């Protein structure tokens, strides 16, 4: 919010060119962000980041401190958004959410520790406020 007070909020992906970008390296397509266009076509924004780091926590810390805009995954910022430490931008351009799946080679002869982990992981993922489950 401190950064947005100074620089204003982008209204469309093309507006990002005039903003300070905080980038977490190591993710796919590190030099660009992709958005969903109104006509169903993908919008690609080439980035010239102000800061590039290899750790998402460092990126989020810089964003919280008002140094620019970041694009983390929703579960990484759910608490910050709820507390007002970060703001969600360009919502109408967000791509569709990706499904999260827990996959094992076979349920047959699965070790008890693997079943315990899967049960724990499924419950933890389902409890995240940003996760929508489908029946």
mmCIF file of N, CA and C in Angstrom:
data_model
loop_
_atom_site.group_PDB
_atom_site.id
_atom_site.type_symbol
_atom_site.label_atom_id
_atom_site.label_comp_id
_atom_site.label_asym_id
_atom_site.label_seq_id
_atom_site.Cartn_x
_atom_site.Cartn_y
_atom_site.Cartn_z
ATOM 1 N N UNK A 1 0.801 -1.222 0.000
ATOM 2 C CA UNK A 1 0.000 0.000 0.000
ATOM 3 C C UNK A 1 0.844 1.288 0.000
ATOM 4 N N UNK A 2 2.006 1.283 0.677
ATOM 5 C CA UNK A 2 2.852 2.487 0.698
ATOM 6 C C UNK A 2 3.350 2.816 -0.707
ATOM 7 N N UNK A 3 3.732 1.804 -1.444
ATOM 8 C CA UNK A 3 4.190 2.030 -2.821
ATOM 9 C C UNK A 3 3.046 2.571 -3.669
ATOM 10 N N UNK A 4 1.864 1.988 -3.542
ATOM 11 C CA UNK A 4 0.709 2.420 -4.339
ATOM 12 C C UNK A 4 0.316 3.853 -4.007
ATOM 13 N N UNK A 5 0.483 4.265 -2.745
ATOM 14 C CA UNK A 5 0.192 5.650 -2.370
ATOM 15 C C UNK A 5 1.093 6.615 -3.134
ATOM 16 N N UNK A 6 2.337 6.220 -3.354
ATOM 17 C CA UNK A 6 3.299 7.074 -4.067
ATOM 18 C C UNK A 6 3.141 6.979 -5.585
ATOM 19 N N UNK A 7 3.015 5.760 -6.099
ATOM 20 C CA UNK A 7 3.099 5.536 -7.546
ATOM 21 C C UNK A 7 1.750 5.335 -8.226
ATOM 22 N N UNK A 8 0.705 5.090 -7.461
ATOM 23 C CA UNK A 8 -0.590 4.780 -8.045
ATOM 24 C C UNK A 8 -0.669 3.312 -8.445
ATOM 25 N N UNK A 9 -1.865 2.833 -8.621
ATOM 26 C CA UNK A 9 -2.073 1.423 -8.966
ATOM 27 C C UNK A 9 -2.195 1.265 -10.477
ATOM 28 N N UNK A 10 -1.552 0.246 -11.037
ATOM 29 C CA UNK A 10 -1.734 -0.014 -12.466
ATOM 30 C C UNK A 10 -3.179 -0.445 -12.728
ATOM 31 N N UNK A 11 -3.727 0.000 -13.860
ATOM 32 C CA UNK A 11 -5.104 -0.373 -14.209
ATOM 33 C C UNK A 11 -5.153 -1.499 -15.222
ATOM 34 N N UNK A 12 -4.041 -1.693 -15.926
ATOM 35 C CA UNK A 12 -3.933 -2.743 -16.943
ATOM 36 C C UNK A 12 -2.492 -3.239 -16.950
ATOM 37 N N UNK A 13 -2.254 -4.455 -17.425
ATOM 38 C CA UNK A 13 -0.890 -4.982 -17.453
ATOM 39 C C UNK A 13 0.117 -4.063 -18.151
ATOM 40 N N UNK A 14 -0.298 -3.364 -19.196
ATOM 41 C CA UNK A 14 0.626 -2.464 -19.902
ATOM 42 C C UNK A 14 1.140 -1.347 -19.002
ATOM 43 N N UNK A 15 0.387 -0.998 -17.965
ATOM 44 C CA UNK A 15 0.796 0.057 -17.033
ATOM 45 C C UNK A 15 2.005 -0.340 -16.185
ATOM 46 N N UNK A 16 2.324 -1.629 -16.144
ATOM 47 C CA UNK A 16 3.445 -2.083 -15.323
ATOM 48 C C UNK A 16 4.778 -1.498 -15.797
ATOM 49 N N UNK A 17 4.858 -1.084 -17.042
ATOM 50 C CA UNK A 17 6.099 -0.507 -17.575
ATOM 51 C C UNK A 17 6.520 0.731 -16.789
ATOM 52 N N UNK A 18 5.596 1.431 -16.193
ATOM 53 C CA UNK A 18 5.911 2.628 -15.426
ATOM 54 C C UNK A 18 6.090 2.379 -13.942
ATOM 55 N N UNK A 19 6.202 1.118 -13.538
ATOM 56 C CA UNK A 19 6.296 0.782 -12.113
ATOM 57 C C UNK A 19 7.593 0.061 -11.775
ATOM 58 N N UNK A 20 7.941 0.122 -10.502
ATOM 59 C CA UNK A 20 9.090 -0.612 -9.974
ATOM 60 C C UNK A 20 8.657 -2.067 -9.772
ATOM 61 N N UNK A 21 9.341 -2.991 -10.405
ATOM 62 C CA UNK A 21 8.977 -4.409 -10.358
ATOM 63 C C UNK A 21 9.965 -5.158 -9.479
ATOM 64 N N UNK A 22 9.426 -5.979 -8.594
ATOM 65 C CA UNK A 22 10.211 -6.848 -7.717
ATOM 66 C C UNK A 22 10.013 -8.269 -8.222
ATOM 67 N N UNK A 23 11.080 -8.928 -8.609
ATOM 68 C CA UNK A 23 10.974 -10.219 -9.269
ATOM 69 C C UNK A 23 11.657 -11.312 -8.466
ATOM 70 N N UNK A 24 10.999 -12.436 -8.339
ATOM 71 C CA UNK A 24 11.600 -13.623 -7.750
ATOM 72 C C UNK A 24 12.127 -14.475 -8.889
ATOM 73 N N UNK A 25 13.432 -14.651 -8.952
ATOM 74 C CA UNK A 25 14.053 -15.452 -10.015
ATOM 75 C C UNK A 25 13.825 -16.928 -9.735
ATOM 76 N N UNK A 26 13.973 -17.733 -10.770
ATOM 77 C CA UNK A 26 13.845 -19.178 -10.599
ATOM 78 C C UNK A 26 12.501 -19.715 -11.028
ATOM 79 N N UNK A 27 11.532 -18.862 -11.253
ATOM 80 C CA UNK A 27 10.234 -19.310 -11.746
ATOM 81 C C UNK A 27 10.267 -19.323 -13.261
ATOM 82 N N UNK A 28 9.330 -20.044 -13.853
ATOM 83 C CA UNK A 28 9.243 -20.105 -15.318
ATOM 84 C C UNK A 28 9.049 -18.698 -15.884
ATOM 85 N N UNK A 29 9.616 -18.436 -17.026
ATOM 86 C CA UNK A 29 9.513 -17.154 -17.706
ATOM 87 C C UNK A 29 9.876 -15.989 -16.773
ATOM 88 N N UNK A 30 11.091 -15.959 -16.233
ATOM 89 C CA UNK A 30 11.438 -14.939 -15.247
ATOM 90 C C UNK A 30 11.422 -13.510 -15.784
ATOM 91 N N UNK A 31 11.548 -13.311 -17.070
ATOM 92 C CA UNK A 31 11.579 -11.963 -17.624
ATOM 93 C C UNK A 31 10.240 -11.433 -18.079
ATOM 94 N N UNK A 32 9.157 -12.139 -17.731
ATOM 95 C CA UNK A 32 7.835 -11.686 -18.160
ATOM 96 C C UNK A 32 6.753 -12.180 -17.209
ATOM 97 N N UNK A 33 5.662 -11.437 -17.196
ATOM 98 C CA UNK A 33 4.453 -11.845 -16.479
ATOM 99 C C UNK A 33 3.353 -11.997 -17.524
ATOM 100 N N UNK A 34 2.518 -13.017 -17.343
ATOM 101 C CA UNK A 34 1.428 -13.290 -18.289
ATOM 102 C C UNK A 34 0.083 -13.046 -17.611
ATOM 103 N N UNK A 35 -0.815 -12.463 -18.388
ATOM 104 C CA UNK A 35 -2.150 -12.134 -17.892
ATOM 105 C C UNK A 35 -3.198 -12.598 -18.895
ATOM 106 N N UNK A 36 -4.433 -12.693 -18.432
ATOM 107 C CA UNK A 36 -5.557 -13.066 -19.295
ATOM 108 C C UNK A 36 -6.166 -11.789 -19.871
ATOM 109 N N UNK A 37 -6.244 -11.723 -21.190
ATOM 110 C CA UNK A 37 -6.852 -10.570 -21.852
ATOM 111 C C UNK A 37 -8.360 -10.692 -21.902
ATOM 112 N N UNK A 38 -9.025 -9.588 -22.148
ATOM 113 C CA UNK A 38 -10.489 -9.570 -22.192
ATOM 114 C C UNK A 38 -11.032 -10.446 -23.314
ATOM 115 N N UNK A 39 -10.271 -10.583 -24.387
ATOM 116 C CA UNK A 39 -10.729 -11.366 -25.531
ATOM 117 C C UNK A 39 -10.299 -12.832 -25.447
ATOM 118 N N UNK A 40 -9.784 -13.239 -24.287
ATOM 119 C CA UNK A 40 -9.345 -14.621 -24.103
ATOM 120 C C UNK A 40 -7.907 -14.868 -24.516
ATOM 121 N N UNK A 41 -7.287 -13.878 -25.149
ATOM 122 C CA UNK A 41 -5.887 -14.028 -25.547
ATOM 123 C C UNK A 41 -4.978 -13.680 -24.376
ATOM 124 N N UNK A 42 -3.811 -14.264 -24.383
ATOM 125 C CA UNK A 42 -2.849 -14.032 -23.310
ATOM 126 C C UNK A 42 -2.093 -12.721 -23.548
ATOM 127 N N UNK A 43 -1.949 -11.934 -22.490
ATOM 128 C CA UNK A 43 -1.162 -10.709 -22.536
ATOM 129 C C UNK A 43 0.186 -10.997 -21.889
ATOM 130 N N UNK A 44 1.269 -10.682 -22.565
ATOM 131 C CA UNK A 44 2.608 -10.913 -22.043
ATOM 132 C C UNK A 44 3.267 -9.569 -21.793
ATOM 133 N N UNK A 45 3.727 -9.364 -20.567
ATOM 134 C CA UNK A 45 4.399 -8.125 -20.196
ATOM 135 C C UNK A 45 5.867 -8.442 -19.959
ATOM 136 N N UNK A 46 6.738 -7.863 -20.773
ATOM 137 C CA UNK A 46 8.181 -8.013 -20.592
ATOM 138 C C UNK A 46 8.598 -7.102 -19.434
ATOM 139 N N UNK A 47 9.439 -7.620 -18.561
ATOM 140 C CA UNK A 47 9.799 -6.904 -17.341
ATOM 141 C C UNK A 47 11.214 -6.349 -17.370
ATOM 142 N N UNK A 48 11.364 -5.217 -16.707
ATOM 143 C CA UNK A 48 12.674 -4.651 -16.399
ATOM 144 C C UNK A 48 12.654 -4.428 -14.891
ATOM 145 N N UNK A 49 12.947 -5.477 -14.118
ATOM 146 C CA UNK A 49 12.782 -5.377 -12.666
ATOM 147 C C UNK A 49 13.768 -4.416 -12.004
ATOM 148 N N UNK A 50 13.283 -3.793 -10.950
ATOM 149 C CA UNK A 50 14.135 -2.956 -10.093
ATOM 150 C C UNK A 50 14.996 -3.841 -9.219
ATOM 151 N N UNK A 51 14.427 -4.958 -8.787
ATOM 152 C CA UNK A 51 15.102 -5.887 -7.880
ATOM 153 C C UNK A 51 14.761 -7.304 -8.300
ATOM 154 N N UNK A 52 15.773 -8.146 -8.398
ATOM 155 C CA UNK A 52 15.575 -9.568 -8.658
ATOM 156 C C UNK A 52 16.276 -10.338 -7.564
ATOM 157 N N UNK A 53 15.536 -11.199 -6.882
ATOM 158 C CA UNK A 53 16.095 -12.030 -5.815
ATOM 159 C C UNK A 53 15.672 -13.471 -6.041
ATOM 160 N N UNK A 54 16.329 -14.383 -5.370
ATOM 161 C CA UNK A 54 16.025 -15.802 -5.569
ATOM 162 C C UNK A 54 15.089 -16.363 -4.504
ATOM 163 N N UNK A 55 14.649 -15.532 -3.582
ATOM 164 C CA UNK A 55 13.824 -16.004 -2.474
ATOM 165 C C UNK A 55 12.533 -15.195 -2.407
ATOM 166 N N UNK A 56 11.402 -15.876 -2.422
ATOM 167 C CA UNK A 56 10.115 -15.173 -2.413
ATOM 168 C C UNK A 56 9.927 -14.374 -1.130
ATOM 169 N N UNK A 57 10.466 -14.832 -0.005
ATOM 170 C CA UNK A 57 10.332 -14.069 1.236
ATOM 171 C C UNK A 57 11.019 -12.707 1.125
ATOM 172 N N UNK A 58 12.166 -12.659 0.447
ATOM 173 C CA UNK A 58 12.858 -11.382 0.236
ATOM 174 C C UNK A 58 12.031 -10.477 -0.672
ATOM 175 N N UNK A 59 11.433 -11.044 -1.705
ATOM 176 C CA UNK A 59 10.579 -10.270 -2.607
ATOM 177 C C UNK A 59 9.401 -9.687 -1.831
ATOM 178 N N UNK A 60 8.762 -10.513 -1.010
ATOM 179 C CA UNK A 60 7.598 -10.055 -0.248
ATOM 180 C C UNK A 60 7.983 -9.012 0.785
ATOM 181 N N UNK A 61 9.132 -9.164 1.389
ATOM 182 C CA UNK A 61 9.606 -8.172 2.353
ATOM 183 C C UNK A 61 9.783 -6.816 1.673
ATOM 184 N N UNK A 62 10.388 -6.814 0.494
ATOM 185 C CA UNK A 62 10.567 -5.573 -0.257
ATOM 186 C C UNK A 62 9.219 -4.970 -0.647
ATOM 187 N N UNK A 63 8.263 -5.798 -1.034
ATOM 188 C CA UNK A 63 6.929 -5.295 -1.383
ATOM 189 C C UNK A 63 6.237 -4.696 -0.163
ATOM 190 N N UNK A 64 6.308 -5.381 0.972
ATOM 191 C CA UNK A 64 5.705 -4.861 2.198
ATOM 192 C C UNK A 64 6.322 -3.523 2.597
ATOM 193 N N UNK A 65 7.615 -3.371 2.322
ATOM 194 C CA UNK A 65 8.320 -2.139 2.681
ATOM 195 C C UNK A 65 8.126 -1.025 1.657
ATOM 196 N N UNK A 66 7.326 -1.268 0.623
ATOM 197 C CA UNK A 66 6.966 -0.226 -0.321
ATOM 198 C C UNK A 66 7.951 0.017 -1.445
ATOM 199 N N UNK A 67 8.746 -0.995 -1.806
ATOM 200 C CA UNK A 67 9.754 -0.815 -2.847
ATOM 201 C C UNK A 67 9.273 -1.147 -4.256
ATOM 202 N N UNK A 68 8.069 -1.665 -4.409
ATOM 203 C CA UNK A 68 7.575 -1.961 -5.745
ATOM 204 C C UNK A 68 6.492 -3.013 -5.747
ATOM 205 N N UNK A 69 6.211 -3.518 -6.955
ATOM 206 C CA UNK A 69 5.154 -4.501 -7.177
ATOM 207 C C UNK A 69 5.755 -5.882 -7.386
ATOM 208 N N UNK A 70 5.127 -6.883 -6.808
ATOM 209 C CA UNK A 70 5.565 -8.272 -6.933
ATOM 210 C C UNK A 70 4.385 -9.109 -7.403
ATOM 211 N N UNK A 71 4.689 -10.320 -7.845
ATOM 212 C CA UNK A 71 3.625 -11.222 -8.292
ATOM 213 C C UNK A 71 3.853 -12.608 -7.694
ATOM 214 N N UNK A 72 3.575 -12.756 -6.407
ATOM 215 C CA UNK A 72 3.722 -14.066 -5.769
ATOM 216 C C UNK A 72 2.498 -14.934 -6.022
ATOM 217 N N UNK A 73 2.559 -16.159 -5.554
ATOM 218 C CA UNK A 73 1.409 -17.060 -5.634
ATOM 219 C C UNK A 73 0.426 -16.706 -4.521
ATOM 220 N N UNK A 74 -0.843 -16.956 -4.753
ATOM 221 C CA UNK A 74 -1.886 -16.504 -3.824
ATOM 222 C C UNK A 74 -1.693 -17.038 -2.406
ATOM 223 N N UNK A 75 -1.292 -18.284 -2.259
ATOM 224 C CA UNK A 75 -1.141 -18.817 -0.903
ATOM 225 C C UNK A 75 0.033 -18.168 -0.167
ATOM 226 N N UNK A 76 0.999 -17.617 -0.896
ATOM 227 C CA UNK A 76 2.151 -16.984 -0.273
ATOM 228 C C UNK A 76 1.802 -15.639 0.360
ATOM 229 N N UNK A 77 0.706 -15.031 -0.053
ATOM 230 C CA UNK A 77 0.347 -13.699 0.437
ATOM 231 C C UNK A 77 -1.040 -13.620 1.069
ATOM 232 N N UNK A 78 -1.682 -14.734 1.288
ATOM 233 C CA UNK A 78 -3.050 -14.712 1.823
ATOM 234 C C UNK A 78 -3.122 -13.934 3.136
ATOM 235 N N UNK A 79 -2.193 -14.171 4.043
ATOM 236 C CA UNK A 79 -2.211 -13.468 5.336
ATOM 237 C C UNK A 79 -1.910 -11.981 5.166
ATOM 238 N N UNK A 80 -0.957 -11.638 4.292
ATOM 239 C CA UNK A 80 -0.631 -10.232 4.057
ATOM 240 C C UNK A 80 -1.800 -9.482 3.446
ATOM 241 N N UNK A 81 -2.519 -10.115 2.529
ATOM 242 C CA UNK A 81 -3.684 -9.477 1.927
ATOM 243 C C UNK A 81 -4.776 -9.254 2.965
ATOM 244 N N UNK A 82 -5.033 -10.267 3.785
ATOM 245 C CA UNK A 82 -6.069 -10.157 4.814
ATOM 246 C C UNK A 82 -5.732 -9.081 5.835
ATOM 247 N N UNK A 83 -4.442 -8.919 6.138
ATOM 248 C CA UNK A 83 -4.010 -7.933 7.135
ATOM 249 C C UNK A 83 -3.823 -6.538 6.537
ATOM 250 N N UNK A 84 -3.923 -6.399 5.212
ATOM 251 C CA UNK A 84 -3.753 -5.104 4.582
ATOM 252 C C UNK A 84 -2.302 -4.698 4.369
ATOM 253 N N UNK A 85 -1.373 -5.626 4.566
ATOM 254 C CA UNK A 85 0.048 -5.318 4.353
ATOM 255 C C UNK A 85 0.402 -5.293 2.867
ATOM 256 N N UNK A 86 -0.387 -5.990 2.059
ATOM 257 C CA UNK A 86 -0.228 -5.991 0.608
ATOM 258 C C UNK A 86 -1.606 -5.808 -0.017
ATOM 259 N N UNK A 87 -1.639 -5.360 -1.259
ATOM 260 C CA UNK A 87 -2.895 -5.156 -1.970
ATOM 261 C C UNK A 87 -2.890 -5.983 -3.249
ATOM 262 N N UNK A 88 -4.042 -6.476 -3.604
ATOM 263 C CA UNK A 88 -4.191 -7.266 -4.834
ATOM 264 C C UNK A 88 -4.460 -6.323 -5.999
ATOM 265 N N UNK A 89 -3.761 -6.539 -7.101
ATOM 266 C CA UNK A 89 -3.870 -5.661 -8.261
ATOM 267 C C UNK A 89 -4.234 -6.457 -9.511
ATOM 268 N N UNK A 90 -4.795 -5.768 -10.469
ATOM 269 C CA UNK A 90 -5.091 -6.335 -11.794
ATOM 270 C C UNK A 90 -5.896 -7.629 -11.720
ATOM 271 N N UNK A 91 -6.850 -7.684 -10.805
ATOM 272 C CA UNK A 91 -7.643 -8.912 -10.604
ATOM 273 C C UNK A 91 -8.370 -9.360 -11.863
ATOM 274 N N UNK A 92 -8.880 -8.425 -12.629
ATOM 275 C CA UNK A 92 -9.655 -8.830 -13.826
ATOM 276 C C UNK A 92 -8.769 -9.422 -14.914
ATOM 277 N N UNK A 93 -7.458 -9.324 -14.757
ATOM 278 C CA UNK A 93 -6.527 -9.886 -15.735
ATOM 279 C C UNK A 93 -5.863 -11.175 -15.246
ATOM 280 N N UNK A 94 -6.230 -11.630 -14.052
ATOM 281 C CA UNK A 94 -5.592 -12.824 -13.498
ATOM 282 C C UNK A 94 -5.892 -14.055 -14.349
ATOM 283 N N UNK A 95 -4.879 -14.880 -14.580
ATOM 284 C CA UNK A 95 -5.147 -16.144 -15.267
ATOM 285 C C UNK A 95 -5.948 -17.077 -14.363
ATOM 286 N N UNK A 96 -6.552 -18.084 -14.948
ATOM 287 C CA UNK A 96 -7.311 -19.059 -14.160
ATOM 288 C C UNK A 96 -6.381 -19.742 -13.165
ATOM 289 N N UNK A 97 -6.880 -20.066 -11.974
ATOM 290 C CA UNK A 97 -6.031 -20.740 -10.992
ATOM 291 C C UNK A 97 -5.633 -22.135 -11.470
ATOM 292 N N UNK A 98 -4.461 -22.546 -11.065
ATOM 293 C CA UNK A 98 -3.980 -23.882 -11.408
ATOM 294 C C UNK A 98 -4.394 -24.870 -10.325
ATOM 295 N N UNK A 99 -4.765 -26.073 -10.697
ATOM 296 C CA UNK A 99 -5.143 -27.063 -9.680
ATOM 297 C C UNK A 99 -3.914 -27.568 -8.920
ATOM 298 N N UNK A 100 -4.149 -27.946 -7.685
ATOM 299 C CA UNK A 100 -3.105 -28.562 -6.860
ATOM 300 C C UNK A 100 -3.509 -30.007 -6.666
ATOM 301 N N UNK A 101 -2.592 -30.914 -6.951
ATOM 302 C CA UNK A 101 -2.896 -32.335 -6.826
ATOM 303 C C UNK A 101 -1.780 -33.036 -6.068
ATOM 304 N N UNK A 102 -2.158 -34.018 -5.284
ATOM 305 C CA UNK A 102 -1.199 -34.898 -4.617
ATOM 306 C C UNK A 102 -1.252 -36.223 -5.369
ATOM 307 N N UNK A 103 -0.146 -36.615 -5.957
ATOM 308 C CA UNK A 103 -0.116 -37.784 -6.828
ATOM 309 C C UNK A 103 0.860 -38.811 -6.272
ATOM 310 N N UNK A 104 0.432 -40.065 -6.275
ATOM 311 C CA UNK A 104 1.303 -41.173 -5.871
ATOM 312 C C UNK A 104 1.260 -42.237 -6.962
ATOM 313 N N UNK A 105 2.285 -43.059 -7.049
ATOM 314 C CA UNK A 105 2.300 -44.079 -8.101
ATOM 315 C C UNK A 105 1.172 -45.096 -7.955
ATOM 316 N N UNK A 106 0.815 -45.423 -6.710
ATOM 317 C CA UNK A 106 -0.230 -46.419 -6.500
ATOM 318 C C UNK A 106 -0.708 -46.350 -5.062
ATOM 319 N N UNK A 107 -2.013 -46.499 -4.882
ATOM 320 C CA UNK A 107 -2.546 -46.550 -3.520
ATOM 321 C C UNK A 107 -2.369 -47.944 -2.925
ATOM 322 N N UNK A 108 -2.143 -48.889 -3.780
ATOM 323 C CA UNK A 108 -1.950 -50.267 -3.348
ATOM 324 C C UNK A 108 -0.589 -50.402 -2.673
ATOM 325 N N UNK A 109 -0.532 -50.987 -1.537
ATOM 326 C CA UNK A 109 0.694 -51.205 -0.786
ATOM 327 C C UNK A 109 1.400 -49.901 -0.400
ATOM 328 N N UNK A 110 0.624 -48.855 -0.188
ATOM 329 C CA UNK A 110 1.194 -47.572 0.203
ATOM 330 C C UNK A 110 1.664 -47.639 1.655
ATOM 331 N N UNK A 111 2.899 -47.217 1.943
ATOM 332 C CA UNK A 111 3.369 -47.200 3.327
ATOM 333 C C UNK A 111 2.508 -46.276 4.195
ATOM 334 N N UNK A 112 2.360 -46.629 5.441
ATOM 335 C CA UNK A 112 1.535 -45.847 6.363
ATOM 336 C C UNK A 112 2.043 -44.412 6.455
ATOM 337 N N UNK A 113 3.349 -44.222 6.457
ATOM 338 C CA UNK A 113 3.900 -42.861 6.570
ATOM 339 C C UNK A 113 3.538 -42.009 5.354
ATOM 340 N N UNK A 114 3.451 -42.624 4.177
ATOM 341 C CA UNK A 114 3.063 -41.877 2.978
ATOM 342 C C UNK A 114 1.590 -41.484 3.081
ATOM 343 N N UNK A 115 0.738 -42.423 3.521
ATOM 344 C CA UNK A 115 -0.684 -42.121 3.702
ATOM 345 C C UNK A 115 -0.853 -41.019 4.735
ATOM 346 N N UNK A 116 -0.090 -41.055 5.813
ATOM 347 C CA UNK A 116 -0.181 -40.017 6.851
ATOM 348 C C UNK A 116 0.216 -38.651 6.276
ATOM 349 N N UNK A 117 1.282 -38.631 5.468
ATOM 350 C CA UNK A 117 1.696 -37.381 4.852
ATOM 351 C C UNK A 117 0.614 -36.853 3.919
ATOM 352 N N UNK A 118 0.071 -37.709 3.068
ATOM 353 C CA UNK A 118 -0.965 -37.274 2.133
ATOM 354 C C UNK A 118 -2.187 -36.716 2.861
ATOM 355 N N UNK A 119 -2.598 -37.390 3.924
ATOM 356 C CA UNK A 119 -3.735 -36.905 4.701
ATOM 357 C C UNK A 119 -3.434 -35.538 5.308
ATOM 358 N N UNK A 120 -2.223 -35.384 5.859
ATOM 359 C CA UNK A 120 -1.817 -34.099 6.453
ATOM 360 C C UNK A 120 -1.749 -33.011 5.380
ATOM 361 N N UNK A 121 -1.099 -33.304 4.253
ATOM 362 C CA UNK A 121 -0.942 -32.317 3.185
ATOM 363 C C UNK A 121 -2.300 -31.901 2.614
ATOM 364 N N UNK A 122 -3.187 -32.849 2.395
ATOM 365 C CA UNK A 122 -4.511 -32.534 1.847
ATOM 366 C C UNK A 122 -5.278 -31.611 2.791
ATOM 367 N N UNK A 123 -5.227 -31.901 4.082
ATOM 368 C CA UNK A 123 -5.918 -31.059 5.061
ATOM 369 C C UNK A 123 -5.292 -29.663 5.122
ATOM 370 N N UNK A 124 -3.969 -29.590 5.074
ATOM 371 C CA UNK A 124 -3.287 -28.296 5.126
ATOM 372 C C UNK A 124 -3.609 -27.460 3.895
ATOM 373 N N UNK A 125 -3.598 -28.065 2.738
ATOM 374 C CA UNK A 125 -3.911 -27.339 1.504
ATOM 375 C C UNK A 125 -5.369 -26.884 1.515
ATOM 376 N N UNK A 126 -6.271 -27.762 1.908
ATOM 377 C CA UNK A 126 -7.700 -27.417 1.928
ATOM 378 C C UNK A 126 -8.012 -26.300 2.913
ATOM 379 N N UNK A 127 -7.195 -26.139 3.948
ATOM 380 C CA UNK A 127 -7.457 -25.110 4.958
ATOM 381 C C UNK A 127 -6.964 -23.723 4.545
ATOM 382 N N UNK A 128 -6.199 -23.639 3.472
ATOM 383 C CA UNK A 128 -5.725 -22.331 3.015
ATOM 384 C C UNK A 128 -6.913 -21.503 2.530
ATOM 385 N N UNK A 129 -6.984 -20.240 2.934
ATOM 386 C CA UNK A 129 -8.145 -19.423 2.543
ATOM 387 C C UNK A 129 -8.247 -19.171 1.045
ATOM 388 N N UNK A 130 -7.166 -19.324 0.318
ATOM 389 C CA UNK A 130 -7.187 -19.049 -1.117
ATOM 390 C C UNK A 130 -7.559 -20.262 -1.953
ATOM 391 N N UNK A 131 -7.708 -21.414 -1.328
ATOM 392 C CA UNK A 131 -7.993 -22.645 -2.067
ATOM 393 C C UNK A 131 -9.506 -22.844 -2.128
ATOM 394 N N UNK A 132 -9.973 -23.029 -3.364
ATOM 395 C CA UNK A 132 -11.382 -23.382 -3.570
ATOM 396 C C UNK A 132 -11.426 -24.835 -3.960
ATOM 397 N N UNK A 133 -12.209 -25.611 -3.260
ATOM 398 C CA UNK A 133 -12.298 -27.029 -3.590
ATOM 399 C C UNK A 133 -13.488 -27.261 -4.496
ATOM 400 N N UNK A 134 -13.365 -28.263 -5.351
ATOM 401 C CA UNK A 134 -14.487 -28.627 -6.205
ATOM 402 C C UNK A 134 -14.923 -30.036 -5.832
ATOM 403 N N UNK A 135 -16.191 -30.268 -5.901
ATOM 404 C CA UNK A 135 -16.730 -31.567 -5.508
ATOM 405 C C UNK A 135 -16.742 -32.520 -6.663
#
